[in-house]
Short mmCIF file of C-alpha atoms in Angstrom, two decimals:
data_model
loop_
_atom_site.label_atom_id
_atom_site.label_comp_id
_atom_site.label_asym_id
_atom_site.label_seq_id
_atom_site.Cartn_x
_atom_site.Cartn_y
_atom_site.Cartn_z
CA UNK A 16 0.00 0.00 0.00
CA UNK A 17 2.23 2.62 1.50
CA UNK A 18 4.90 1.87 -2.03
CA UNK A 19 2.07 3.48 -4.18
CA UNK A 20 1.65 6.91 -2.00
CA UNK A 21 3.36 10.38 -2.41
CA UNK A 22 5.45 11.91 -0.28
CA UNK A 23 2.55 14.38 0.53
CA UNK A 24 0.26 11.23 1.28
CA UNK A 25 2.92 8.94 3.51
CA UNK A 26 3.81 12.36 5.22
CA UNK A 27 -0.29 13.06 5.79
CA UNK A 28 -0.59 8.92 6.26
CA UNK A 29 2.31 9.01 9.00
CA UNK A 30 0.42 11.77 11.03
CA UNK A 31 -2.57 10.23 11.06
CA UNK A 32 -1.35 6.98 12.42
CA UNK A 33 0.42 8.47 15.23
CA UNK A 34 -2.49 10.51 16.01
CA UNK A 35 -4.57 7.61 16.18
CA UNK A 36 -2.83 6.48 19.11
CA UNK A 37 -4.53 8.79 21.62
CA UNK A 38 -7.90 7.57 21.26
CA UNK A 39 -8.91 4.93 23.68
CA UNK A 40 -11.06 2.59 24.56
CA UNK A 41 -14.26 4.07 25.47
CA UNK A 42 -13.74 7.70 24.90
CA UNK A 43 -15.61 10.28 22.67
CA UNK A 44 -13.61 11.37 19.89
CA UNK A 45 -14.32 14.30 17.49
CA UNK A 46 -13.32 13.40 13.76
CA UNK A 47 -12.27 16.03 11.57
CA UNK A 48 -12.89 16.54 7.84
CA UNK A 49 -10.07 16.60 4.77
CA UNK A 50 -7.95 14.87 3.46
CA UNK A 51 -5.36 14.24 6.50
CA UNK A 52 -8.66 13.50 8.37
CA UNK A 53 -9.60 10.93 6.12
CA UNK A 54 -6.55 9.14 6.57
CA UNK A 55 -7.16 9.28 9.97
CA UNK A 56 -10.92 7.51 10.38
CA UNK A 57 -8.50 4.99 8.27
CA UNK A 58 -6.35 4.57 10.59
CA UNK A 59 -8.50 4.83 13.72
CA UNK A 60 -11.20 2.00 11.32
CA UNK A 61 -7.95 -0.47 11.24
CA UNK A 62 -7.52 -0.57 15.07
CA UNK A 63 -11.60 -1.12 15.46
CA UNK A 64 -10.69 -4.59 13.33
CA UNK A 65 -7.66 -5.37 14.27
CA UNK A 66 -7.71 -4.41 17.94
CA UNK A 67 -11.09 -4.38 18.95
CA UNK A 68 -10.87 -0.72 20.07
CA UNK A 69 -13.94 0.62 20.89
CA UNK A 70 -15.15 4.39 20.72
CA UNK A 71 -17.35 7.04 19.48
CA UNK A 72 -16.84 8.89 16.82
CA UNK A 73 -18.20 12.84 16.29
CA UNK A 74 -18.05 13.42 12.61
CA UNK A 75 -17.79 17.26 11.45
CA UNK A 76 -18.94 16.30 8.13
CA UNK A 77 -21.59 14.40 6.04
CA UNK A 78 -18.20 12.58 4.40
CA UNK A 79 -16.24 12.33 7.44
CA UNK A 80 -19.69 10.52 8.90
CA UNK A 81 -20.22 8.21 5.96
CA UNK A 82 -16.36 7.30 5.76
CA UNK A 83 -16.29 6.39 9.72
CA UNK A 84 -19.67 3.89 9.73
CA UNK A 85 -17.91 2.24 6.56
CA UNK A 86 -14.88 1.55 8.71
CA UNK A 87 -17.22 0.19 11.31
CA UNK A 88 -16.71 3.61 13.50
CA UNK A 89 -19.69 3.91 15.94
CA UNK A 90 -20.57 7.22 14.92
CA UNK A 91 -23.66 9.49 16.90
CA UNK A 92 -23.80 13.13 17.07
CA UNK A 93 -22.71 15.93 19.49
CA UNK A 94 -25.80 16.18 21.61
CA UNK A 95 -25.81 12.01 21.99
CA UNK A 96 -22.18 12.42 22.99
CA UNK A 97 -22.19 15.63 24.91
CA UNK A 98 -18.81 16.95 25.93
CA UNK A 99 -15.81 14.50 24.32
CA UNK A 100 -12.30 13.42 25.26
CA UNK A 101 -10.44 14.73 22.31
CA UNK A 102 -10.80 15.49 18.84
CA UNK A 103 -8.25 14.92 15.69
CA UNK A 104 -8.52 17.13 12.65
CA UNK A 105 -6.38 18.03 10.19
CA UNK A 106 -5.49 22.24 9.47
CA UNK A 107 -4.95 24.08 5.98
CA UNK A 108 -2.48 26.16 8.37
CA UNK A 109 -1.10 26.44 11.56
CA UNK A 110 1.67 29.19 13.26
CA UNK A 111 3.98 28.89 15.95
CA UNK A 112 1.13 29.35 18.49
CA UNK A 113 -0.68 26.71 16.54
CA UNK A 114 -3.23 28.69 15.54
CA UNK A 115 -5.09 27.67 12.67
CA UNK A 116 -7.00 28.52 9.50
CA UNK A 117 -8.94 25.65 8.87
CA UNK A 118 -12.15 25.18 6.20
CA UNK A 119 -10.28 24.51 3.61
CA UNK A 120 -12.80 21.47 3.17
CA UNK A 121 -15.72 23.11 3.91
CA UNK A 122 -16.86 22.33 7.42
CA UNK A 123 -15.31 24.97 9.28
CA UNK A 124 -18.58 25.10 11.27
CA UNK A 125 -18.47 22.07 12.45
CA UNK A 126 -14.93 21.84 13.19
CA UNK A 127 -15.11 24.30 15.28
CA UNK A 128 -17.98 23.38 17.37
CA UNK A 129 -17.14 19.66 17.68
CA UNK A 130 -13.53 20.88 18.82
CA UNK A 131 -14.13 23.56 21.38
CA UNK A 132 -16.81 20.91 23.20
CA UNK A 133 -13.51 18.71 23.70
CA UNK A 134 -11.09 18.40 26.10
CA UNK A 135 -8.19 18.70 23.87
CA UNK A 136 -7.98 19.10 20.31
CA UNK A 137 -4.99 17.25 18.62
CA UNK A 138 -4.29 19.07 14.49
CA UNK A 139 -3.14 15.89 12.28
CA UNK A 140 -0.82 17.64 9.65
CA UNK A 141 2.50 17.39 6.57
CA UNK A 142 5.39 19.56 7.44
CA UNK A 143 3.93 21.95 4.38
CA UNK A 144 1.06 23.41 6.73
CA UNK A 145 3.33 24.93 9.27
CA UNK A 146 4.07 28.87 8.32
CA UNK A 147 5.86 31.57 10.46
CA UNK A 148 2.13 33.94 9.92
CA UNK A 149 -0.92 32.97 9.06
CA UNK A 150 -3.08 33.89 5.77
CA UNK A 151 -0.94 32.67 2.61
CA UNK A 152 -3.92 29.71 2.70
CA UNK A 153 -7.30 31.85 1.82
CA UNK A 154 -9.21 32.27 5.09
CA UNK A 155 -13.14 31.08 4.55
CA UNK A 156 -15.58 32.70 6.15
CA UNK A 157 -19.15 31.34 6.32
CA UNK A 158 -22.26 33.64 5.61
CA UNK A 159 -25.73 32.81 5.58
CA UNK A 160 -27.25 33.24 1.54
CA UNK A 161 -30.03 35.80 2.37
CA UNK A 162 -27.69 39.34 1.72
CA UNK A 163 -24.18 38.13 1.39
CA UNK A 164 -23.46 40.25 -1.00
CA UNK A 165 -23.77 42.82 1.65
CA UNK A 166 -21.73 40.83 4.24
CA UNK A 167 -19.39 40.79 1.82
CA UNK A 168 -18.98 44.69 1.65
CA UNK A 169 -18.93 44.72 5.24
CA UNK A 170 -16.18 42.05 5.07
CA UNK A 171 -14.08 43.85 2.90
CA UNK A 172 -14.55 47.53 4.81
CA UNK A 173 -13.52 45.97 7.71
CA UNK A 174 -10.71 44.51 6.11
CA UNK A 175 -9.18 47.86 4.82
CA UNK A 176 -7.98 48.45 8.67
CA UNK A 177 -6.94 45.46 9.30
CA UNK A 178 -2.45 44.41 9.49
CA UNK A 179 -3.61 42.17 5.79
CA UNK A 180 -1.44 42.18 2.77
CA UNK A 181 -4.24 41.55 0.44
CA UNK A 182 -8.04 42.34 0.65
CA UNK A 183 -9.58 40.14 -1.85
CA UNK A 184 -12.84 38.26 -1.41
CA UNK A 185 -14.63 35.20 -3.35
CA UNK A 186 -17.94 33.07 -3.33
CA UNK A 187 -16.80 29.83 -3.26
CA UNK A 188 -18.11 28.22 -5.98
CA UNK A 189 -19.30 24.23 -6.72
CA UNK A 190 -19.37 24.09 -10.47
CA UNK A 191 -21.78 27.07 -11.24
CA UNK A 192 -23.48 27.60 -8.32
CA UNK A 193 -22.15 28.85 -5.04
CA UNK A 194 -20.37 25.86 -2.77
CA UNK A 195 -23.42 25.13 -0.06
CA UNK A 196 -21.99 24.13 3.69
CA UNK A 197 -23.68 21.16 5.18
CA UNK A 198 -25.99 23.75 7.10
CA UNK A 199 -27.06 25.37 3.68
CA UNK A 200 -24.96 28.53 3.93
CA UNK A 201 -21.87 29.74 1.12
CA UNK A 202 -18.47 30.35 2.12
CA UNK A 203 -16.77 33.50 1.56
CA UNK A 204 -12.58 33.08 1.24
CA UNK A 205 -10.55 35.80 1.73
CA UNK A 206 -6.95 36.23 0.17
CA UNK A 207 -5.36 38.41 2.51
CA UNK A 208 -1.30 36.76 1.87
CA UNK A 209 -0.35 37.79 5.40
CA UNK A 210 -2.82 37.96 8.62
CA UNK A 211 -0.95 40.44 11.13
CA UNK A 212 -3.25 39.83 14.37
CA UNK A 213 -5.41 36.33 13.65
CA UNK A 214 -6.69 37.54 17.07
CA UNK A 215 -8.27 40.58 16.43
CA UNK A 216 -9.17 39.05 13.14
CA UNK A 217 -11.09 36.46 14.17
CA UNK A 218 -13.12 38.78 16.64
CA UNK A 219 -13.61 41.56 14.32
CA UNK A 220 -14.86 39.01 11.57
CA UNK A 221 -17.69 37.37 13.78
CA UNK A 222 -19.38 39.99 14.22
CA UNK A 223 -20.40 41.45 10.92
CA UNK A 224 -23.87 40.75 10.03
CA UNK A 225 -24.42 37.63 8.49
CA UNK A 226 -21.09 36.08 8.96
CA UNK A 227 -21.59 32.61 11.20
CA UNK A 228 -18.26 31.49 12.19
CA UNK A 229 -14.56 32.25 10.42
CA UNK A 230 -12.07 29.77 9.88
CA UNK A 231 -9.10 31.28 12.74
CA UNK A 232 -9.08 28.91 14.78
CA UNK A 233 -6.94 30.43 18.18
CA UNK A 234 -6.40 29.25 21.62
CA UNK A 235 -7.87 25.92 20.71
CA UNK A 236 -5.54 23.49 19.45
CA UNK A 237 -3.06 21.74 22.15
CA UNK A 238 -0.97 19.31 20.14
CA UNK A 239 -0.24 19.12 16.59
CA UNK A 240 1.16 15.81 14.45
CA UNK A 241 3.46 16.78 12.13
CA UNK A 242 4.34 13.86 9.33
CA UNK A 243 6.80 13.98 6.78
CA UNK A 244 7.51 12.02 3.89
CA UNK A 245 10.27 9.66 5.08
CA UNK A 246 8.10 8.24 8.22
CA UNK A 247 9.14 11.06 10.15
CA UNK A 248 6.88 12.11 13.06
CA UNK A 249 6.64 15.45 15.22
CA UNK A 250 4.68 15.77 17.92
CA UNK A 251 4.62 19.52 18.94
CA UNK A 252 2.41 20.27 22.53
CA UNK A 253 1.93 24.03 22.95
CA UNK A 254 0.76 23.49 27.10
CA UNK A 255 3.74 21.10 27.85
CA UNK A 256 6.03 23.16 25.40
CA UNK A 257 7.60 20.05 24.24
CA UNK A 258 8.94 18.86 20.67
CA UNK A 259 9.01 15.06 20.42
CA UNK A 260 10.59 13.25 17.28
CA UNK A 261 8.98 9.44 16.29
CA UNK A 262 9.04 7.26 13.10
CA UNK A 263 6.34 5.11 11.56
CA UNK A 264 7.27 2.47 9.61
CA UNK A 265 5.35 1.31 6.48
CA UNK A 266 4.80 -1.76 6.28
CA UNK A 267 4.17 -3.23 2.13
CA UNK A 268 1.19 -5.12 3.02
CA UNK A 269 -1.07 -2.98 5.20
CA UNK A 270 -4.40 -2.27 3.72
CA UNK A 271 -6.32 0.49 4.70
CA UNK A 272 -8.99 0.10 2.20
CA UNK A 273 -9.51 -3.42 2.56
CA UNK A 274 -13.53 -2.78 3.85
CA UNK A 275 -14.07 0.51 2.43
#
């Protein structure tokens, strides 16, 4: 299996293995939604077969949910669960603070709900998603249909005094109609190159008319999983301010997708 990946995809593969390793028997696990997640509900499928692990799963997608019950994930929603143990997600970008911008995959929404209702929040990532600042990924913001247009003008006033490089904003599109979030709403994404204060951002953002949620994700995250291409693992903690170096081997004849 692991001979046919890229480098991007054993990296993303090698993250989401370690990261696997936290959940335990029993607990209430948030699963994220992406690609790196994917890999993930993979991973954390293989140890429900081959271990006999046995959890709950919080999808923050439709496809995250689907992907989990094929892998024979138990999966039930938020209010069934209530507050949960951890969740694993993956990030479009994360800082030195590990902040985030996540939504990348559309579910920014969810993601963030399902992750501040847990105890910790661990970001599955490659080595590609880490950045010295914030913003070179486009930040989405999601808006409810009825007058985006004028959210959008408020988004882009407020922008002018914010520490941005670029001001840009676009209605994510699906085909040609506008890109619809799993609770019916579009997604605006702003190209901004640089974000100065993803603090002040993210508070500034929320409360324009119309907006729902942004995708700055700050003061949430606790550990991140860094994988590279060669097996190579990072494991960065922001509370315990420790850097901790592993390895995954690949082993030729795993198969993830055996029952998918």
């Amino acid at each position: 299996m692991s001979g046919d990946l890229s480098p991007i995809d054993k990296a993303k593969f090698v993250a989401a293995r370690r990261a696997a390793e936290f959940v335990e028997d029993g607990m209430r696990v948030g699963l994220g939604t992406g690609s790196t997640a994917a890999w993930l509900v993979r991973c954390l499928g293989e140890r429900v077969r081959e271990e006999g692990i046995r959890f709950r799963g919080v999808p923050t997608s439709t496809r995250t949910a689907e992907l989990a019950r094929e892998v024979g994930i138990e999966v039930v929603s938020l209010e069934e669960a209530g507050w949960l143990d951890l969740t694993i997600d993956g990030a479009d970008e994360f800082d030195g603070e590990l902040s985030l911008i996540k939504g990348g995959g559309g579910a920014l929404l969810q993601e963030k709900i399902v992750a501040t209702a847990s105890d910790q929040m661990v970001v599955i990532a490659d080595a590609a998603k880490s950045v010295e600042t914030l913003g070179a990924f486009p930040l989405p913001v999601e808006v409810i249909p009825f007058g985006w247009t004028a959210s959008q003008a408020l988004l882009e006033e407020a922008l002018v005094s914010m520490d941005v490089l670029g001001r840009q904003t676009t209605l994510r599109m699906n085909g040609d109609q506008p890109y619809h979030t799993d609770e019916g709403n579009y997604i605006l994404d702003l190209h901004l190159s640089r974000i100065g204060n993803p603090r002040q951002m993210a508070l500034i953002l929320n409360q324009i008319p119309g907006v729902v949620e942004n995708g700055l994700f700050i003061d949430i995250c606790d550990k991140v999983v860094i994988g590279y291409g060669d097996g190579k693992v990072e494991v960065r903690d922001i509370n315990a301010g420790t850097v901790d170096e592993d390895r995954v081997d690949f082993v030729e004849d795993d198969n993830l997708f055996r029952d998918v």
